[in-house]
Amino acid sequence: MSRPLQARIDLSAIAENYRYAQSLGSGKTVAVIKANAYGHGLVTVGEALAGADALAVATIEEALALRRAGIATRLLVLEGVFDPAAQAEAAAQQLDLVVHSDYQLDLLRQLSGVHRLVVWMKIDTGMGRLGFRCEEARCVRDALQKLPVVADVILMTHMACADEPEHGHNAVQLQRFDSAAVASGIGQHSIANSAALMGLPQARREWNRAGIMLYGVNPLQGGDYQQPLSCTLSLESRVIAAREVAAGESIGYGGDFIYPHSGRYGVVACGYGDGYPRHAPSGTPVLVNGRRTRLVGRISMDMLAVDLSHLPDADVGSSVTLWGEGLPVGEVAEHAGTIAYELLTGLTERVPRIYRDGPLGEAVDDCLGATAR
Ligand SMILES: *Cc1c(COP(=O)(O)O)cnc(C)c1O
């Protein structure tokens, strides 16, 4: 028997979440599939979403992997390119590029050839990360318009606090964006990530950029971890050993979890080597046979332990859900002091991805750069 740990991925749920994102606002929806489609498999998800208005990735390498797989969908590179070779490749592969800095403007100036591309001109309205200063918007747009390789310009920005719709910074960013939009005269706009799309209707524009929500995670703080989205990935395993324990005995490395009463625990095939967060404390929820229990003791590289004291039917072979259907990944992330994004993107290569609505439930090895085993 192979190791029982699997990530079960529902491609139709991802498509459903995409359609929900599309239903918000009247703009077009970019499906963000960077970072191995938030752990779900870059090419497989790219194929499942090939009918999207556009796809987006962070890097040129991800974009080229999608093109090599035959995906012809409009494709945006969110960090843009960093050198002339990548610039030329991007043009040849008909990629849309973010341009956020002067050196990227220079790369475009050096580009010659027959291909023209769409530039997403990024301004920093208060994220404090990438983008031209708002006051430069007009001048950068004029520079872009002079270049024969630039087919069209879309004005974009990124929100810092959209997961808290009431946060005062949101209005500041939106106001700066609108001023820069007027000053630059650019007619097509893109502001919203998932949180803004769901929680800030004023941020919905001609193009919205949905990432985490496609993967069934509601990013709004204090909201439901999942609703109204569909769960897309269940991290499932089994109990591989079950033990009785006496009051006062310790479990796992460091011996710092001590059983307060006699009971039982199970050892589960899943650890931080698979991407389960090592900092998840005792008490973090886990499902065994669909019922809630909790972690006990520290996470090992390949294993973790769960309390079975109140689950007399649970034994070796019992099914375990680390997160997914019935246990939102955002809830586990909160216990571990992190966010769902980190847990999803952190799933390691050794976790087989099993696709529903994929190739007949077979394991598809779709980690970036990996070849079929
Ligand atoms: C990753 C990313 C997104 C998607 O963000 P989510 O919070 O996952 O929806 C949107 N825009 C940019 C520029 C990004 O880098």
Tab-separated table of C-alpha atoms and ligand atoms in Angstrom:
chain	number	residue	atom	x	y	z
A	1	MET	CA	0.000	0.000	0.000
A	2	SER	CA	1.280	3.455	-0.818
A	3	ARG	CA	1.456	6.130	1.846
A	4	PRO	CA	-2.111	7.258	2.435
A	5	LEU	CA	-1.535	11.011	2.332
A	6	GLN	CA	-3.185	12.710	-0.674
A	7	ALA	CA	-4.433	16.113	-1.701
A	8	ARG	CA	-7.821	15.492	-3.296
A	9	ILE	CA	-8.568	18.341	-5.656
A	10	ASP	CA	-11.944	19.117	-7.173
A	11	LEU	CA	-11.446	20.935	-10.471
A	12	SER	CA	-15.147	21.566	-10.944
A	13	ALA	CA	-15.204	23.384	-7.574
A	14	ILE	CA	-12.420	25.669	-8.836
A	15	ALA	CA	-14.454	26.371	-11.978
A	16	GLU	CA	-17.520	27.016	-9.828
A	17	ASN	CA	-15.593	29.507	-7.683
A	18	TYR	CA	-14.346	31.190	-10.855
A	19	ARG	CA	-17.923	31.593	-12.068
A	20	TYR	CA	-18.854	33.075	-8.707
A	21	ALA	CA	-15.967	35.586	-9.012
A	22	GLN	CA	-17.230	36.471	-12.493
A	23	SER	CA	-20.701	37.080	-11.106
A	24	LEU	CA	-19.358	39.870	-8.852
A	25	GLY	CA	-19.294	43.157	-10.689
A	26	SER	CA	-19.505	43.583	-14.409
A	27	GLY	CA	-15.804	43.412	-15.248
A	28	LYS	CA	-13.717	40.593	-16.600
A	29	THR	CA	-12.045	38.164	-14.230
A	30	VAL	CA	-8.390	37.212	-14.276
A	31	ALA	CA	-7.879	33.783	-12.676
A	32	VAL	CA	-4.664	33.970	-10.659
A	33	ILE	CA	-2.859	30.610	-10.771
A	34	LYS	CA	0.623	31.580	-9.591
A	35	ALA	CA	2.593	29.466	-7.091
A	36	ASN	CA	1.525	26.164	-8.636
A	37	ALA	CA	-2.093	27.387	-8.623
A	38	TYR	CA	-1.878	27.925	-4.853
A	39	GLY	CA	-0.633	24.342	-4.531
A	40	HIS	CA	-3.350	22.824	-6.714
A	41	GLY	CA	-1.151	22.175	-9.782
A	42	LEU	CA	-0.301	24.889	-12.298
A	43	VAL	CA	-0.930	23.140	-15.587
A	44	THR	CA	-3.917	21.062	-14.504
A	45	VAL	CA	-5.689	24.105	-13.074
A	46	GLY	CA	-4.629	26.189	-16.085
A	47	GLU	CA	-6.275	23.620	-18.343
A	48	ALA	CA	-9.405	23.540	-16.182
A	49	LEU	CA	-9.613	27.353	-16.392
A	50	ALA	CA	-8.518	27.721	-20.015
A	51	GLY	CA	-11.888	29.322	-20.756
A	52	ALA	CA	-11.256	32.167	-18.282
A	53	ASP	CA	-11.122	35.794	-19.478
A	54	ALA	CA	-7.412	35.661	-18.615
A	55	LEU	CA	-4.989	33.763	-16.388
A	56	ALA	CA	-2.243	35.319	-14.265
A	57	VAL	CA	1.026	33.999	-12.873
A	58	ALA	CA	3.860	35.651	-10.970
A	59	THR	CA	6.783	34.655	-13.152
A	60	ILE	CA	7.704	34.185	-16.783
A	61	GLU	CA	8.735	30.587	-16.034
A	62	GLU	CA	5.186	29.769	-14.933
A	63	ALA	CA	3.792	31.465	-18.032
A	64	LEU	CA	6.074	29.501	-20.335
A	65	ALA	CA	5.126	26.220	-18.629
A	66	LEU	CA	1.474	26.982	-19.414
A	67	ARG	CA	2.240	27.872	-23.038
A	68	ARG	CA	4.323	24.680	-23.414
A	69	ALA	CA	1.283	22.744	-22.199
A	70	GLY	CA	-0.661	24.245	-25.085
A	71	ILE	CA	-2.705	26.747	-23.091
A	72	ALA	CA	-3.409	29.690	-25.382
A	73	THR	CA	-5.544	31.710	-22.947
A	74	ARG	CA	-4.646	35.357	-22.396
A	75	LEU	CA	-1.911	35.275	-19.763
A	76	LEU	CA	-0.610	38.021	-17.470
A	77	VAL	CA	2.785	38.005	-15.718
A	78	LEU	CA	2.271	39.861	-12.438
A	79	GLU	CA	5.900	40.783	-11.708
A	80	GLY	CA	6.743	41.501	-15.318
A	81	VAL	CA	10.159	40.594	-16.714
A	82	PHE	CA	13.680	41.409	-15.574
A	83	ASP	CA	15.902	41.042	-18.642
A	84	PRO	CA	15.844	41.429	-22.436
A	85	ALA	CA	15.697	37.689	-23.148
A	86	ALA	CA	12.591	37.258	-20.985
A	87	GLN	CA	11.110	40.398	-22.529
A	88	ALA	CA	11.550	38.965	-26.038
A	89	GLU	CA	10.183	35.578	-24.977
A	90	ALA	CA	7.166	37.255	-23.377
A	91	ALA	CA	6.415	39.115	-26.579
A	92	ALA	CA	6.843	35.998	-28.710
A	93	GLN	CA	4.498	34.055	-26.424
A	94	GLN	CA	1.926	36.863	-26.476
A	95	LEU	CA	2.042	37.432	-22.739
A	96	ASP	CA	0.508	40.468	-21.069
A	97	LEU	CA	3.102	42.094	-18.792
A	98	VAL	CA	2.919	44.173	-15.673
A	99	VAL	CA	5.291	47.121	-15.939
A	100	HIS	CA	6.000	48.578	-12.518
A	101	SER	CA	9.460	50.166	-12.779
A	102	ASP	CA	11.585	52.324	-15.058
A	103	TYR	CA	13.922	49.459	-15.950
A	104	GLN	CA	10.947	47.534	-17.324
A	105	LEU	CA	10.021	50.560	-19.417
A	106	ASP	CA	13.579	50.485	-20.770
A	107	LEU	CA	13.249	46.787	-21.601
A	108	LEU	CA	10.153	47.592	-23.632
A	109	ARG	CA	11.980	50.415	-25.401
A	110	GLN	CA	14.669	47.938	-26.477
A	111	LEU	CA	12.145	45.435	-27.776
A	112	SER	CA	11.873	45.184	-31.516
A	113	GLY	CA	9.982	42.767	-33.678
A	114	VAL	CA	6.539	42.069	-34.957
A	115	HIS	CA	4.813	41.161	-31.714
A	116	ARG	CA	2.809	43.720	-29.767
A	117	LEU	CA	1.767	43.242	-26.195
A	118	VAL	CA	-0.650	44.561	-23.602
A	119	VAL	CA	0.972	46.388	-20.691
A	120	TRP	CA	-0.606	46.475	-17.234
A	121	MET	CA	0.884	49.678	-15.871
A	122	LYS	CA	1.113	49.311	-12.124
A	123	ILE	CA	0.971	52.241	-9.745
A	124	ASP	CA	1.569	52.115	-6.004
A	125	THR	CA	-1.454	53.714	-4.355
A	126	GLY	CA	-0.429	52.631	-0.851
A	127	MET	CA	0.509	48.959	-0.924
A	128	GLY	CA	4.156	49.942	-0.563
A	129	ARG	CA	5.470	47.257	-2.844
A	130	LEU	CA	5.515	47.432	-6.652
A	131	GLY	CA	4.453	50.276	-8.907
A	132	PHE	CA	5.170	53.746	-10.212
A	133	ARG	CA	4.291	56.701	-8.045
A	134	CYS	CA	0.774	57.971	-8.701
A	135	GLU	CA	2.123	61.352	-9.870
A	136	GLU	CA	4.082	59.577	-12.613
A	137	ALA	CA	1.005	57.962	-14.136
A	138	ARG	CA	0.552	60.463	-16.954
A	139	CYS	CA	4.196	60.553	-17.880
A	140	VAL	CA	4.627	56.748	-17.880
A	141	ARG	CA	1.523	56.339	-19.969
A	142	ASP	CA	2.836	58.859	-22.500
A	143	ALA	CA	6.091	56.936	-22.678
A	144	LEU	CA	4.236	53.653	-23.209
A	145	GLN	CA	2.035	55.106	-25.904
A	146	LYS	CA	5.052	56.117	-27.948
A	147	LEU	CA	6.231	52.507	-28.187
A	148	PRO	CA	5.054	50.607	-31.259
A	149	VAL	CA	5.314	47.277	-29.361
A	150	VAL	CA	2.651	48.356	-26.857
A	151	ALA	CA	-0.791	47.343	-28.098
A	152	ASP	CA	-2.805	48.600	-25.148
A	153	VAL	CA	-2.380	49.866	-21.567
A	154	ILE	CA	-4.410	48.872	-18.517
A	155	LEU	CA	-3.933	50.802	-15.267
A	156	MET	CA	-3.604	48.606	-12.194
A	157	THR	CA	-2.868	48.766	-8.494
A	158	HIS	CA	-2.949	46.404	-5.520
A	159	MET	CA	-4.791	46.870	-2.216
A	160	ALA	CA	-3.006	46.457	1.113
A	161	CYS	CA	-5.976	46.090	3.477
A	162	ALA	CA	-8.832	44.731	1.381
A	163	ASP	CA	-9.332	41.803	3.779
A	164	GLU	CA	-10.667	44.425	6.211
A	165	PRO	CA	-13.254	46.268	4.095
A	166	GLU	CA	-13.804	48.908	6.822
A	167	HIS	CA	-10.112	49.786	7.017
A	168	GLY	CA	-9.531	53.473	6.293
A	169	HIS	CA	-6.601	52.772	3.989
A	170	ASN	CA	-8.960	51.306	1.360
A	171	ALA	CA	-10.660	54.626	0.663
A	172	VAL	CA	-7.272	56.354	0.481
A	173	GLN	CA	-5.992	53.884	-2.106
A	174	LEU	CA	-9.171	54.047	-4.185
A	175	GLN	CA	-9.108	57.845	-4.201
A	176	ARG	CA	-5.449	57.921	-5.276
A	177	PHE	CA	-6.185	55.393	-7.985
A	178	ASP	CA	-9.084	57.366	-9.381
A	179	SER	CA	-7.029	60.574	-9.474
A	180	ALA	CA	-4.211	58.810	-11.300
A	181	ALA	CA	-6.723	57.246	-13.692
A	182	VAL	CA	-8.112	60.654	-14.602
A	183	ALA	CA	-4.649	62.208	-14.896
A	184	SER	CA	-3.343	59.416	-17.101
A	185	GLY	CA	-6.419	59.139	-19.270
A	186	ILE	CA	-6.216	55.331	-19.197
A	187	GLY	CA	-9.692	53.880	-19.572
A	188	GLN	CA	-9.236	50.253	-18.464
A	189	HIS	CA	-8.624	49.623	-14.777
A	190	SER	CA	-7.793	46.746	-12.438
A	191	ILE	CA	-7.729	47.032	-8.649
A	192	ALA	CA	-9.382	44.108	-6.916
A	193	ASN	CA	-7.842	40.905	-5.616
A	194	SER	CA	-10.239	38.329	-4.097
A	195	ALA	CA	-10.775	40.246	-0.857
A	196	ALA	CA	-11.549	43.504	-2.665
A	197	LEU	CA	-13.742	41.741	-5.183
A	198	MET	CA	-15.768	40.154	-2.384
A	199	GLY	CA	-15.751	42.962	0.181
A	200	LEU	CA	-15.203	46.290	-1.601
A	201	PRO	CA	-17.683	46.820	-4.445
A	202	GLN	CA	-16.083	50.221	-5.213
A	203	ALA	CA	-12.889	48.403	-6.203
A	204	ARG	CA	-14.560	46.325	-8.927
A	205	ARG	CA	-13.436	47.612	-12.313
A	206	GLU	CA	-13.025	46.463	-15.925
A	207	TRP	CA	-10.632	43.732	-14.804
A	208	ASN	CA	-10.655	41.971	-11.420
A	209	ARG	CA	-7.978	39.557	-10.242
A	210	ALA	CA	-9.277	36.545	-8.327
A	211	GLY	CA	-6.745	34.305	-6.608
A	212	ILE	CA	-7.398	32.711	-3.231
A	213	MET	CA	-11.176	32.710	-3.664
A	214	LEU	CA	-10.837	30.322	-6.603
A	215	TYR	CA	-9.431	27.837	-4.107
A	216	GLY	CA	-12.405	28.044	-1.779
A	217	VAL	CA	-10.937	30.437	0.765
A	218	ASN	CA	-12.918	33.493	1.845
A	219	PRO	CA	-10.127	35.996	2.611
A	220	LEU	CA	-12.263	38.504	4.516
A	221	GLN	CA	-11.259	38.808	8.166
A	222	GLY	CA	-13.851	37.808	10.697
A	223	GLY	CA	-16.045	36.260	8.022
A	224	ASP	CA	-16.744	32.651	7.348
A	225	TYR	CA	-13.588	30.780	6.353
A	226	GLN	CA	-15.199	29.385	3.239
A	227	GLN	CA	-18.739	30.558	2.466
A	228	PRO	CA	-20.010	31.230	-0.169
A	229	LEU	CA	-17.230	29.353	-1.957
A	230	SER	CA	-16.757	25.653	-2.677
A	231	CYS	CA	-13.982	23.604	-1.096
A	232	THR	CA	-11.357	22.682	-3.701
A	233	LEU	CA	-8.677	20.727	-1.855
A	234	SER	CA	-8.896	18.179	0.927
A	235	LEU	CA	-5.653	17.039	2.499
A	236	GLU	CA	-6.446	13.476	3.515
A	237	SER	CA	-4.546	10.690	5.190
A	238	ARG	CA	-5.085	7.798	7.556
A	239	VAL	CA	-4.214	6.713	11.052
A	240	ILE	CA	-1.161	4.436	10.761
A	241	ALA	CA	-0.820	3.535	14.460
A	242	ALA	CA	-3.123	3.780	17.479
A	243	ARG	CA	-1.990	3.706	21.100
A	244	GLU	CA	-3.399	3.685	24.610
A	245	VAL	CA	-1.799	6.249	26.847
A	246	ALA	CA	-1.752	6.641	30.630
A	247	ALA	CA	-2.248	9.936	32.438
A	248	GLY	CA	1.058	11.794	32.649
A	249	GLU	CA	2.648	10.235	29.547
A	250	SER	CA	4.089	12.553	26.918
A	251	ILE	CA	3.640	12.490	23.168
A	252	GLY	CA	6.225	13.272	20.501
A	253	TYR	CA	9.377	15.416	20.265
A	254	GLY	CA	10.276	17.501	23.248
A	255	GLY	CA	7.768	15.624	25.345
A	256	ASP	CA	5.912	18.836	25.924
A	257	PHE	CA	2.428	17.490	25.431
A	258	ILE	CA	1.529	15.471	28.497
A	259	TYR	CA	-1.717	13.537	28.594
A	260	PRO	CA	-3.801	14.915	31.481
A	261	HIS	CA	-5.883	11.723	31.628
A	262	SER	CA	-5.603	8.199	30.309
A	263	GLY	CA	-6.769	7.936	26.728
A	264	ARG	CA	-5.808	7.027	23.178
A	265	TYR	CA	-4.062	8.744	20.348
A	266	GLY	CA	-3.463	7.988	16.701
A	267	VAL	CA	-0.401	8.634	14.570
A	268	VAL	CA	-1.225	10.098	11.155
A	269	ALA	CA	0.904	9.976	8.001
A	270	CYS	CA	1.390	13.712	7.435
A	271	GLY	CA	4.037	16.098	8.714
A	272	TYR	CA	5.838	19.331	8.009
A	273	GLY	CA	7.732	17.576	5.193
A	274	ASP	CA	4.374	17.514	3.422
A	275	GLY	CA	3.621	21.131	4.167
A	276	TYR	CA	1.573	20.731	7.332
A	277	PRO	CA	2.587	23.716	9.505
A	278	ARG	CA	5.088	22.678	12.165
A	279	HIS	CA	3.908	25.469	14.410
A	280	ALA	CA	0.331	24.172	14.619
A	281	PRO	CA	-0.150	23.769	18.379
A	282	SER	CA	-1.831	20.968	20.307
A	283	GLY	CA	-5.541	21.640	20.029
A	284	THR	CA	-5.537	22.444	16.307
A	285	PRO	CA	-8.628	20.773	14.798
A	286	VAL	CA	-8.367	17.609	12.686
A	287	LEU	CA	-11.134	15.322	11.395
A	288	VAL	CA	-10.956	11.580	12.035
A	289	ASN	CA	-13.702	9.557	10.359
A	290	GLY	CA	-15.362	12.905	9.721
A	291	ARG	CA	-15.447	13.821	13.420
A	292	ARG	CA	-13.549	16.635	15.030
A	293	THR	CA	-10.598	15.949	17.240
A	294	ARG	CA	-7.333	17.792	17.871
A	295	LEU	CA	-3.612	17.589	17.431
A	296	VAL	CA	-1.554	16.390	20.391
A	297	GLY	CA	2.191	17.033	20.604
A	298	ARG	CA	4.609	18.505	18.099
A	299	ILE	CA	4.412	17.959	14.356
A	300	SER	CA	7.166	15.667	13.036
A	301	MET	CA	8.530	15.709	9.502
A	302	ASP	CA	6.403	12.775	8.327
A	303	MET	CA	3.857	12.278	11.100
A	304	LEU	CA	1.598	13.969	13.561
A	305	ALA	CA	-0.559	12.717	16.413
A	306	VAL	CA	-4.254	13.218	17.114
A	307	ASP	CA	-6.311	12.554	20.196
A	308	LEU	CA	-8.646	9.551	19.859
A	309	SER	CA	-9.761	9.393	23.498
A	310	HIS	CA	-13.358	10.252	22.641
A	311	LEU	CA	-13.404	8.319	19.343
A	312	PRO	CA	-13.476	4.620	20.355
A	313	ASP	CA	-14.232	3.501	16.786
A	314	ALA	CA	-11.186	5.240	15.355
A	315	ASP	CA	-8.263	2.907	14.734
A	316	VAL	CA	-5.491	2.092	12.291
A	317	GLY	CA	-6.851	2.852	8.828
A	318	SER	CA	-9.345	5.472	9.948
A	319	SER	CA	-9.617	8.356	7.513
A	320	VAL	CA	-8.143	11.706	8.511
A	321	THR	CA	-8.794	15.140	7.009
A	322	LEU	CA	-6.071	17.634	7.877
A	323	TRP	CA	-8.043	20.365	6.107
A	324	GLY	CA	-10.630	20.539	3.375
A	325	GLU	CA	-14.205	19.293	3.243
A	326	GLY	CA	-15.670	19.890	6.715
A	327	LEU	CA	-12.589	21.672	8.053
A	328	PRO	CA	-11.699	24.903	6.224
A	329	VAL	CA	-7.995	25.421	5.590
A	330	GLY	CA	-8.387	28.964	6.918
A	331	GLU	CA	-9.412	27.607	10.319
A	332	VAL	CA	-6.339	25.370	10.520
A	333	ALA	CA	-4.172	28.284	9.366
A	334	GLU	CA	-5.529	30.508	12.107
A	335	HIS	CA	-4.635	27.925	14.772
A	336	ALA	CA	-1.130	27.710	13.299
A	337	GLY	CA	-0.705	31.501	13.297
A	338	THR	CA	-0.610	31.783	9.527
A	339	ILE	CA	-2.928	32.198	6.538
A	340	ALA	CA	-4.556	29.752	4.134
A	341	TYR	CA	-2.332	31.061	1.317
A	342	GLU	CA	0.771	29.773	3.074
A	343	LEU	CA	-0.670	26.340	3.819
A	344	LEU	CA	-1.900	25.830	0.255
A	345	THR	CA	1.247	27.063	-1.482
A	346	GLY	CA	3.383	25.148	1.021
A	347	LEU	CA	2.079	21.687	0.150
A	348	THR	CA	5.205	19.871	-0.944
A	349	GLU	CA	5.910	17.854	-4.031
A	350	ARG	CA	5.712	14.507	-2.294
A	351	VAL	CA	1.989	14.915	-1.642
A	352	PRO	CA	0.210	13.237	-4.581
A	353	ARG	CA	-2.468	15.429	-6.128
A	354	ILE	CA	-5.555	13.378	-7.012
A	355	TYR	CA	-7.979	15.165	-9.289
A	356	ARG	CA	-11.695	14.727	-9.382
A	357	ASP	CA	-12.988	15.621	-12.851
A	358	GLY	CA	-9.406	15.063	-13.905
A	359	PRO	CA	-7.916	12.041	-15.640
A	360	LEU	CA	-10.130	9.369	-14.043
A	361	GLY	CA	-9.013	9.996	-10.494
A	362	GLU	CA	-5.435	9.124	-11.283
A	363	ALA	CA	-2.596	10.819	-9.502
A	364	VAL	CA	-1.251	13.541	-11.745
A	365	ASP	CA	2.188	14.799	-10.870
A	366	ASP	CA	1.887	18.440	-11.663
A	367	CYS	CA	4.393	20.207	-9.490
A	368	LEU	CA	6.294	22.872	-11.382
A	369	GLY	CA	9.262	21.385	-13.149
A	370	ALA	CA	8.533	17.838	-12.024
A	371	THR	CA	8.129	15.104	-14.572
A	372	ALA	CA	5.832	12.118	-14.228
A	373	ARG	CA	7.182	9.488	-11.910
B	1	LIG	C1	-1.561	37.216	-6.049
B	1	LIG	C2	-2.150	38.449	-6.608
B	1	LIG	C3	-3.534	38.568	-6.753
B	1	LIG	C4	-4.505	37.558	-6.206
B	1	LIG	O1	-4.640	37.791	-4.843
B	1	LIG	P1	-5.672	36.952	-3.932
B	1	LIG	O2	-5.599	37.605	-2.617
B	1	LIG	O3	-5.145	35.558	-3.911
B	1	LIG	O4	-6.988	37.046	-4.617
B	1	LIG	C5	-4.021	39.712	-7.368
B	1	LIG	N1	-3.184	40.671	-7.825
B	1	LIG	C6	-1.840	40.585	-7.704
B	1	LIG	C7	-0.990	41.681	-8.213
B	1	LIG	C8	-1.285	39.480	-7.076
B	1	LIG	O5	0.045	39.410	-6.930
